[in-house]
Structure formats: structure tokens, C-alpha cells
Amino acid sequence: MRAPRLLLFLGLALAVRASAATPERIVLPLILNEEPKGDVFAVVEGDDVLLRVGDLARAGVTGFTGRRETRNGEEWVSLASLSPPLSFRLNLETVELSVTVPAEWLSRHVLDVFVGRPPEMVFEESTSLFLNYAVAEQDFKTWTAFGEAGLSLGGNLVYGAVSRTPDGSVVRGLTNVTRDDRSRLRRTIFGDSYASAGGLGGALFLGGISVSRSFDIDPYFDRYPTFSLSGAATTPSTVDVYVNGNIVKRQEIGAGPFQINNLLLPAGSGSARVVIRDVFGREREVVSGFYASTAVLAKGLSDYTYNLGFRRDDLATASWDYGSLSFLGRHRYGFSDVFTGELRLEADDHLVSGGPGFAFR
């Protein structure tokens, strides 16, 4: 045994022996739920040990009462008055004070498993050009072709498409200019576009203006409610998080309750499993089933599309076959993580259709 530890051991032994008459304040290493928390001041009184309330709070212990004393302006608490559920042991051989408290007395650990946008990612808006084409032969007699081209200028995409039909006609396809607002996840299209009012509404091609929420602009943005799991560890532990059998997170945590936030789930039914492995190698599991729906938006999130223009009735065979002025709109809003409401309206010169809708999780 090294000299400093021997001296500390002798001092502790003398303090314990004399504690019944004149208890003295000594310094002890604190081991809290098998995790070292550094040195703390302690007062040994027979079979009892008093610690400063502030030292326990700095170690992450809260929510306890017990018998309190004030000494030299500092508040102390008796460990014996907290037992049970607290347990403690003063080890004279290792000169350590080991204290075990319930997990609910310890500060909560929050694990965020959401994988966001990499901090070094930069979205470029450099000038670029693309061209795609395809040619097909039919029965060694006729041939068809399709081509498209796009030019990106300062974040604006100028796009055009053209096709050759089996009878030799050349037909103009979609032609438009697209502007994306990344900060608002909003896409505006001037020209031809495809508009849809969802499962209960209609869909059509029209030439005009379209303003829509487009989550594809930011591939790291998640529009759906996330999932949370909670549990508790009584000792320093390793937490493994699995979704449908695939590990998505592994993290070391201290003793105490924990909560796993922003767990992204695939659509449909499945199970999430948390495996807690403590410092002694013991394992236990927290398992929860889930059903994730893509029909429900996260709380406070909007999804919308508003389209006004002239309907294009025969895109495959006519270049300028525009019909009546039409409007198609749909707006969805996540009132909570379990309820999403929507309004829909469609109108042209001979039809008006609309109504509310909702989705529950």
C-alpha cells in the first residue's frame, strides 16, 4: 500500500474510532452506483455517514429528503436516514465510500439518435446542364424517341421535353421553370406541371403556376413524427438501440433514467428494442411495438400544394392542347404527432369539389 493511501486509511480508522465522541470531517472517494464521482467531504458518526447535500447534487443525485443538519453554514444529510432505498458501505480497506441510490434519484440521460445534415455539407447552385434521350424501334417498321434537357442557373431549373410518336409527329412535353426555396422547403413551377390533390382528390397536367411544399429539397428533413423510448440504468451501462433487428445507436451512459428521442421508424408495423448492458455484464431489454404511418405529419408541420392554370388534356399526342382554367389545392397540417387535418379544393368551369380530411396515428 502506498504511503498516502496508508495515511488516509489510518486517519479514517482513527476518525471512525473517535466518531462517537467528536466526529470530524474527512475526505473520501465517492463511488456512486459503481461510478467514481471524485472526492467528497464526509462526517462519520458510528454506523452513519453524513455528506454535504451540495456534493450529492453535483454527483447528480436529487429528489431525496432525509435527516438534515447545518454545520458551518453548509447543509448535510444522514445516509442512514435515507436507507432504504439508499444503501452505503464505508470500505476501510480501499478507503472508499460506496453509495447506491435508486435510478429515479439520478439525473436523466437524453440520447438523440436523429442523424441530421452533416455540418460540413454545402448545397451548390452552380450552373449545370443535362441531356437525356432514348430511341426505341417497333416491329422493324416504326421508331419512337424521347428527349429531355435542363439548364440550372442560380438555383433555377429551365426544363423541356420532346417526343416522337409512332406516326412521326413531334410532340412537346412538359416545359417549365422551377425555383426551389431551400429555407422554406417550397417549390414554385412556372409552366407545365403535374398536380395532385391526394387520394380523395383528382390529378391533372396543367400549364400555369404551382406552389408546393417539397420535402425532397432537403433530404435530411424528416416530416413524420418520431418515436421515443425510456428506461433506467442502475449502474454505468452500454445502451444498444435496435429497430426491426437492426442496430441504430450504441452509447455509454451513467447510472440513472434515460430517454431515447427522435427515433426514426420505417413505415408500417415493427418493434424497437433497447438492450441495457451494465458494468457487470448483466443485460435486460425494453421492447416496444410500433406502427409508423406516412399519413401523419409531425406536430406544427404543413404540407401543401396550390396549382392554377389551364389543364393539358392530351400530353402524349398534342403540344398545345390546353383546356379550361382549373384550380387544384390541398393543405395538410399536423395539429399534434397523432392527428393531421387537411382541406382540399378543386375547381374548373364545370366542376367544384372539396372537403376536409384527417389522419390519426
Short mmCIF file of C-alpha atoms in Angstrom, two decimals:
data_model
loop_
_atom_site.label_atom_id
_atom_site.label_comp_id
_atom_site.label_asym_id
_atom_site.label_seq_id
_atom_site.Cartn_x
_atom_site.Cartn_y
_atom_site.Cartn_z
CA MET A 1 0.00 0.00 0.00
CA ARG A 2 1.39 3.38 -0.96
CA ALA A 3 2.17 5.88 1.77
CA PRO A 4 -0.60 8.44 1.02
CA ARG A 5 -3.27 5.75 0.99
CA LEU A 6 -1.87 4.25 4.19
CA LEU A 7 -2.02 7.62 5.90
CA LEU A 8 -5.59 8.14 4.68
CA PHE A 9 -6.51 4.67 5.93
CA LEU A 10 -5.01 5.36 9.38
CA GLY A 11 -6.72 8.74 9.56
CA LEU A 12 -10.05 7.20 8.58
CA ALA A 13 -9.69 4.45 11.16
CA LEU A 14 -8.92 6.99 13.88
CA ALA A 15 -11.86 9.14 12.76
CA VAL A 16 -14.23 6.18 12.91
CA ARG A 17 -12.92 5.18 16.33
CA ALA A 18 -13.35 8.70 17.70
CA SER A 19 -16.57 9.48 15.86
CA ALA A 20 -18.82 8.68 18.81
CA ALA A 21 -17.20 11.45 20.85
CA THR A 22 -16.06 14.15 18.42
CA PRO A 23 -16.98 13.44 14.77
CA GLU A 24 -14.53 15.02 12.32
CA ARG A 25 -14.87 15.94 8.64
CA ILE A 26 -12.71 13.76 6.38
CA VAL A 27 -12.17 13.40 2.63
CA LEU A 28 -13.32 10.18 0.92
CA PRO A 29 -13.56 9.00 -2.70
CA LEU A 30 -17.27 8.62 -3.56
CA ILE A 31 -18.38 5.66 -5.68
CA LEU A 32 -21.99 6.28 -6.74
CA ASN A 33 -23.79 3.29 -8.29
CA GLU A 34 -20.39 1.80 -9.28
CA GLU A 35 -19.24 5.06 -10.92
CA PRO A 36 -16.41 7.16 -9.40
CA LYS A 37 -17.54 10.69 -8.60
CA GLY A 38 -14.35 12.13 -7.13
CA ASP A 39 -13.52 13.08 -3.54
CA VAL A 40 -16.15 14.45 -1.15
CA PHE A 41 -16.17 15.62 2.46
CA ALA A 42 -17.83 13.21 4.90
CA VAL A 43 -18.58 13.04 8.61
CA VAL A 44 -18.53 9.56 10.18
CA GLU A 45 -20.80 9.09 13.20
CA GLY A 46 -20.72 5.49 14.34
CA ASP A 47 -22.56 3.46 11.69
CA ASP A 48 -23.77 6.59 9.92
CA VAL A 49 -22.10 8.82 7.35
CA LEU A 50 -23.10 12.40 6.62
CA LEU A 51 -22.47 14.00 3.22
CA ARG A 52 -22.99 17.55 2.05
CA VAL A 53 -26.24 17.95 0.10
CA GLY A 54 -24.37 20.05 -2.45
CA ASP A 55 -21.85 17.26 -3.12
CA LEU A 56 -24.67 14.79 -3.79
CA ALA A 57 -26.39 17.28 -6.10
CA ARG A 58 -23.16 17.79 -8.07
CA ALA A 59 -22.91 14.00 -8.38
CA GLY A 60 -26.36 14.02 -9.99
CA VAL A 61 -28.46 12.86 -7.00
CA THR A 62 -31.73 14.75 -6.46
CA GLY A 63 -35.22 14.10 -5.12
CA PHE A 64 -34.23 12.87 -1.64
CA THR A 65 -35.07 14.24 1.83
CA GLY A 66 -33.63 12.51 4.92
CA ARG A 67 -32.39 13.96 8.21
CA ARG A 68 -30.55 17.22 7.59
CA GLU A 69 -28.02 19.15 9.70
CA THR A 70 -26.41 22.53 9.22
CA ARG A 71 -22.71 22.78 10.03
CA ASN A 72 -20.66 25.91 9.41
CA GLY A 73 -23.36 27.23 7.08
CA GLU A 74 -23.47 24.01 4.98
CA GLU A 75 -26.33 21.52 4.79
CA TRP A 76 -25.50 17.87 5.46
CA VAL A 77 -27.71 14.78 5.14
CA SER A 78 -27.57 11.48 7.00
CA LEU A 79 -27.15 8.50 4.67
CA ALA A 80 -28.62 6.17 7.29
CA SER A 81 -31.83 8.23 7.29
CA LEU A 82 -32.16 7.58 3.57
CA SER A 83 -31.85 3.79 3.92
CA PRO A 84 -33.75 2.15 2.40
CA PRO A 85 -33.90 2.66 -0.59
CA LEU A 86 -30.37 4.12 -0.39
CA SER A 87 -27.56 1.81 0.68
CA PHE A 88 -23.95 2.67 1.53
CA ARG A 89 -20.77 1.00 2.65
CA LEU A 90 -17.62 2.53 4.11
CA ASN A 91 -14.73 0.34 2.97
CA LEU A 92 -11.74 0.77 5.28
CA GLU A 93 -9.51 -1.41 3.08
CA THR A 94 -9.98 0.55 -0.13
CA VAL A 95 -10.71 3.82 1.71
CA GLU A 96 -13.86 4.42 -0.36
CA LEU A 97 -17.46 5.32 0.32
CA SER A 98 -19.78 3.29 -1.94
CA VAL A 99 -23.32 4.61 -2.24
CA THR A 100 -26.17 3.05 -4.24
CA VAL A 101 -29.30 5.10 -4.89
CA PRO A 102 -32.47 4.36 -6.88
CA ALA A 103 -32.27 5.25 -10.57
CA GLU A 104 -35.10 7.79 -10.20
CA TRP A 105 -32.89 9.89 -7.88
CA LEU A 106 -30.33 10.38 -10.63
CA SER A 107 -30.37 12.94 -13.43
CA ARG A 108 -31.95 11.85 -16.72
CA HIS A 109 -29.76 11.00 -19.71
CA VAL A 110 -31.19 12.07 -23.06
CA LEU A 111 -29.98 10.22 -26.17
CA ASP A 112 -30.78 11.79 -29.52
CA VAL A 113 -30.49 9.22 -32.31
CA PHE A 114 -31.54 11.56 -35.12
CA VAL A 115 -28.96 11.71 -37.91
CA GLY A 116 -29.15 15.25 -39.19
CA ARG A 117 -27.45 17.06 -42.02
CA PRO A 118 -23.64 16.78 -41.84
CA PRO A 119 -22.26 20.10 -40.57
CA GLU A 120 -19.80 20.38 -43.46
CA MET A 121 -22.45 19.86 -46.17
CA VAL A 122 -22.81 22.68 -48.72
CA PHE A 123 -25.66 22.86 -51.26
CA GLU A 124 -24.23 24.17 -54.52
CA GLU A 125 -26.15 26.21 -57.11
CA SER A 126 -23.52 26.12 -59.81
CA THR A 127 -24.51 26.43 -63.46
CA SER A 128 -25.02 22.98 -64.97
CA LEU A 129 -26.65 21.28 -67.94
CA PHE A 130 -28.05 17.81 -68.54
CA LEU A 131 -29.41 15.99 -71.61
CA ASN A 132 -31.14 12.59 -71.74
CA TYR A 133 -32.56 10.73 -74.73
CA ALA A 134 -33.96 7.34 -75.64
CA VAL A 135 -34.81 5.74 -79.01
CA ALA A 136 -37.00 2.65 -79.49
CA GLU A 137 -37.79 0.63 -82.62
CA GLN A 138 -41.14 -1.14 -83.06
CA ASP A 139 -41.65 -4.15 -85.40
CA PHE A 140 -38.77 -3.05 -87.65
CA LYS A 141 -41.20 -0.53 -89.15
CA THR A 142 -41.51 2.49 -86.92
CA TRP A 143 -39.47 4.13 -84.24
CA THR A 144 -40.15 6.45 -81.35
CA ALA A 145 -37.89 8.73 -79.36
CA PHE A 146 -37.91 10.84 -76.24
CA GLY A 147 -35.53 13.54 -75.10
CA GLU A 148 -35.25 16.00 -72.25
CA ALA A 149 -32.83 18.76 -71.32
CA GLY A 150 -32.34 21.01 -68.34
CA LEU A 151 -30.25 24.06 -67.54
CA SER A 152 -29.63 25.17 -63.95
CA LEU A 153 -28.89 28.87 -63.48
CA GLY A 154 -28.55 30.33 -59.99
CA GLY A 155 -30.87 27.77 -58.43
CA ASN A 156 -33.46 27.99 -61.23
CA LEU A 157 -34.02 24.98 -63.47
CA VAL A 158 -35.16 25.53 -67.06
CA TYR A 159 -36.57 22.24 -68.33
CA GLY A 160 -38.04 20.98 -71.60
CA ALA A 161 -39.02 17.62 -73.09
CA VAL A 162 -39.94 16.44 -76.58
CA SER A 163 -41.02 13.10 -78.07
CA ARG A 164 -41.56 11.48 -81.48
CA THR A 165 -44.74 9.39 -81.79
CA PRO A 166 -45.09 6.24 -83.97
CA ASP A 167 -46.81 8.24 -86.71
CA GLY A 168 -43.82 10.58 -86.98
CA SER A 169 -45.31 13.56 -85.12
CA VAL A 170 -43.08 15.57 -82.83
CA VAL A 171 -44.83 16.50 -79.55
CA ARG A 172 -43.68 18.97 -76.95
CA GLY A 173 -43.70 17.52 -73.44
CA LEU A 174 -43.51 19.35 -70.13
CA THR A 175 -41.84 22.74 -70.36
CA ASN A 176 -41.26 24.81 -67.23
CA VAL A 177 -39.02 26.84 -64.96
CA THR A 178 -38.58 25.59 -61.37
CA ARG A 179 -37.42 27.64 -58.41
CA ASP A 180 -36.62 25.96 -55.06
CA ASP A 181 -36.58 27.84 -51.76
CA ARG A 182 -34.49 25.62 -49.51
CA SER A 183 -35.09 27.58 -46.30
CA ARG A 184 -38.89 27.16 -46.63
CA LEU A 185 -38.84 23.82 -48.48
CA ARG A 186 -41.02 25.47 -51.10
CA ARG A 187 -41.01 24.71 -54.84
CA THR A 188 -42.52 27.08 -57.40
CA ILE A 189 -43.05 25.96 -61.00
CA PHE A 190 -43.92 28.28 -63.88
CA GLY A 191 -45.20 26.39 -66.93
CA ASP A 192 -46.33 22.81 -67.24
CA SER A 193 -46.58 20.69 -64.09
CA TYR A 194 -48.36 17.68 -62.64
CA ALA A 195 -50.78 18.44 -59.80
CA SER A 196 -52.45 16.02 -57.40
CA ALA A 197 -54.93 16.56 -54.56
CA GLY A 198 -54.16 13.26 -52.84
CA GLY A 199 -56.07 10.01 -52.55
CA LEU A 200 -59.50 11.61 -52.27
CA GLY A 201 -58.90 14.21 -54.99
CA GLY A 202 -58.05 14.32 -58.64
CA ALA A 203 -54.85 14.79 -60.61
CA LEU A 204 -54.03 16.53 -63.86
CA PHE A 205 -51.38 18.20 -66.01
CA LEU A 206 -51.78 21.93 -66.31
CA GLY A 207 -49.89 24.92 -67.62
CA GLY A 208 -49.71 27.84 -65.21
CA ILE A 209 -48.18 28.25 -61.76
CA SER A 210 -47.70 25.71 -59.00
CA VAL A 211 -46.57 26.44 -55.41
CA SER A 212 -45.93 23.39 -53.21
CA ARG A 213 -44.14 22.24 -50.10
CA SER A 214 -41.39 19.91 -51.33
CA PHE A 215 -39.56 17.90 -48.67
CA ASP A 216 -37.20 16.46 -51.33
CA ILE A 217 -35.32 19.77 -51.37
CA ASP A 218 -33.67 18.79 -48.08
CA PRO A 219 -33.05 15.02 -47.99
CA TYR A 220 -32.21 15.20 -44.26
CA PHE A 221 -35.53 16.74 -43.25
CA ASP A 222 -37.98 14.30 -41.68
CA ARG A 223 -41.66 15.18 -41.95
CA TYR A 224 -43.09 12.38 -39.81
CA PRO A 225 -43.43 12.11 -36.02
CA THR A 226 -40.51 10.44 -34.30
CA PHE A 227 -40.61 7.75 -31.63
CA SER A 228 -39.30 7.84 -28.04
CA LEU A 229 -38.30 5.13 -25.60
CA SER A 230 -37.35 5.42 -21.95
CA GLY A 231 -35.78 3.24 -19.28
CA ALA A 232 -33.37 3.33 -16.38
CA ALA A 233 -29.86 2.05 -15.62
CA THR A 234 -28.76 1.45 -12.02
CA THR A 235 -25.04 1.41 -12.93
CA PRO A 236 -22.92 2.81 -15.79
CA SER A 237 -24.14 0.90 -18.81
CA THR A 238 -23.98 0.45 -22.57
CA VAL A 239 -27.26 1.08 -24.36
CA ASP A 240 -27.90 -0.56 -27.75
CA VAL A 241 -30.96 0.56 -29.73
CA TYR A 242 -32.43 -1.76 -32.38
CA VAL A 243 -35.24 -1.12 -34.88
CA ASN A 244 -36.61 -4.26 -36.53
CA GLY A 245 -33.46 -6.11 -35.51
CA ASN A 246 -31.01 -3.54 -36.93
CA ILE A 247 -28.84 -1.57 -34.53
CA VAL A 248 -29.22 2.20 -34.95
CA LYS A 249 -27.42 3.55 -31.86
CA ARG A 250 -24.87 2.48 -29.25
CA GLN A 251 -23.89 4.76 -26.41
CA GLU A 252 -22.32 4.65 -22.96
CA ILE A 253 -24.41 6.26 -20.21
CA GLY A 254 -24.09 6.75 -16.47
CA ALA A 255 -26.47 5.41 -13.88
CA GLY A 256 -29.94 6.94 -13.92
CA PRO A 257 -33.07 7.16 -16.07
CA PHE A 258 -32.61 7.68 -19.79
CA GLN A 259 -34.78 8.73 -22.71
CA ILE A 260 -34.14 8.00 -26.39
CA ASN A 261 -35.54 10.75 -28.62
CA ASN A 262 -36.03 11.19 -32.37
CA LEU A 263 -36.02 7.51 -33.22
CA LEU A 264 -36.86 7.34 -36.93
CA LEU A 265 -39.03 4.40 -37.88
CA PRO A 266 -39.83 2.77 -41.22
CA ALA A 267 -43.42 2.88 -42.41
CA GLY A 268 -45.65 0.08 -41.22
CA SER A 269 -45.54 -2.09 -38.12
CA GLY A 270 -42.41 -3.24 -36.33
CA SER A 271 -40.62 -3.29 -32.99
CA ALA A 272 -38.00 -1.20 -31.25
CA ARG A 273 -35.70 -2.85 -28.71
CA VAL A 274 -33.27 -1.34 -26.20
CA VAL A 275 -30.62 -3.58 -24.65
CA ILE A 276 -29.03 -2.24 -21.44
CA ARG A 277 -25.73 -3.91 -20.51
CA ASP A 278 -24.32 -2.85 -17.11
CA VAL A 279 -20.72 -2.84 -15.86
CA PHE A 280 -21.09 -6.41 -14.56
CA GLY A 281 -22.20 -7.76 -17.96
CA ARG A 282 -25.83 -8.21 -16.97
CA GLU A 283 -28.37 -7.50 -19.70
CA ARG A 284 -32.00 -6.51 -19.76
CA GLU A 285 -34.30 -5.33 -22.54
CA VAL A 286 -37.01 -2.76 -23.15
CA VAL A 287 -39.19 -3.77 -26.12
CA SER A 288 -41.95 -1.70 -27.69
CA GLY A 289 -44.06 -2.35 -30.77
CA PHE A 290 -44.92 0.48 -33.14
CA TYR A 291 -46.92 1.35 -36.23
CA ALA A 292 -45.49 4.25 -38.25
CA SER A 293 -47.78 5.97 -40.74
CA THR A 294 -46.72 8.32 -43.55
CA ALA A 295 -50.21 9.89 -43.48
CA VAL A 296 -49.47 11.79 -40.25
CA LEU A 297 -47.23 14.87 -40.15
CA ALA A 298 -45.08 15.95 -37.24
CA LYS A 299 -46.65 18.49 -34.89
CA GLY A 300 -46.68 22.03 -36.31
CA LEU A 301 -45.65 20.95 -39.83
CA SER A 302 -47.55 21.92 -43.00
CA ASP A 303 -47.72 20.17 -46.36
CA TYR A 304 -49.46 21.95 -49.23
CA THR A 305 -49.86 22.31 -52.97
CA TYR A 306 -51.66 25.13 -54.83
CA ASN A 307 -51.97 24.93 -58.61
CA LEU A 308 -53.65 27.34 -61.03
CA GLY A 309 -53.55 27.10 -64.81
CA PHE A 310 -55.04 25.64 -67.96
CA ARG A 311 -55.42 21.87 -67.97
CA ARG A 312 -53.40 19.98 -70.56
CA ASP A 313 -55.61 17.12 -71.64
CA ASP A 314 -53.51 15.20 -74.17
CA LEU A 315 -49.86 15.38 -73.21
CA ALA A 316 -48.87 12.32 -75.26
CA THR A 317 -50.07 13.42 -78.70
CA ALA A 318 -50.61 17.20 -78.70
CA SER A 319 -48.23 20.04 -77.97
CA TRP A 320 -50.75 22.81 -77.25
CA ASP A 321 -53.92 21.04 -76.19
CA TYR A 322 -54.84 23.33 -73.29
CA GLY A 323 -58.35 23.28 -71.91
CA SER A 324 -60.28 25.21 -69.27
CA LEU A 325 -58.81 27.26 -66.41
CA SER A 326 -58.51 24.99 -63.37
CA PHE A 327 -57.50 25.19 -59.73
CA LEU A 328 -56.33 22.35 -57.53
CA GLY A 329 -55.27 22.87 -53.92
CA ARG A 330 -54.61 20.83 -50.83
CA HIS A 331 -53.28 21.83 -47.41
CA ARG A 332 -52.39 19.46 -44.56
CA TYR A 333 -51.34 20.46 -41.03
CA GLY A 334 -50.03 18.40 -38.12
CA PHE A 335 -52.04 19.56 -35.09
CA SER A 336 -50.17 17.01 -32.99
CA ASP A 337 -47.95 13.98 -33.51
CA VAL A 338 -51.08 11.80 -33.65
CA PHE A 339 -53.56 13.96 -35.61
CA THR A 340 -53.22 15.62 -39.02
CA GLY A 341 -56.03 17.57 -40.66
CA GLU A 342 -56.42 18.64 -44.27
CA LEU A 343 -58.58 20.74 -46.61
CA ARG A 344 -58.94 20.10 -50.36
CA LEU A 345 -60.46 22.15 -53.18
CA GLU A 346 -60.67 21.51 -56.94
CA ALA A 347 -62.47 23.68 -59.48
CA ASP A 348 -62.80 24.35 -63.21
CA ASP A 349 -65.54 25.77 -65.45
CA HIS A 350 -67.95 22.88 -64.83
CA LEU A 351 -66.90 21.27 -61.52
CA VAL A 352 -66.23 22.26 -57.91
CA SER A 353 -65.14 19.62 -55.43
CA GLY A 354 -63.62 19.81 -51.96
CA GLY A 355 -63.84 18.86 -48.34
CA PRO A 356 -61.91 18.14 -45.14
CA GLY A 357 -59.91 15.10 -44.22
CA PHE A 358 -57.89 13.82 -41.28
CA ALA A 359 -55.49 11.10 -40.30
CA PHE A 360 -54.84 9.55 -36.85
CA ARG A 361 -51.83 7.68 -35.61
#
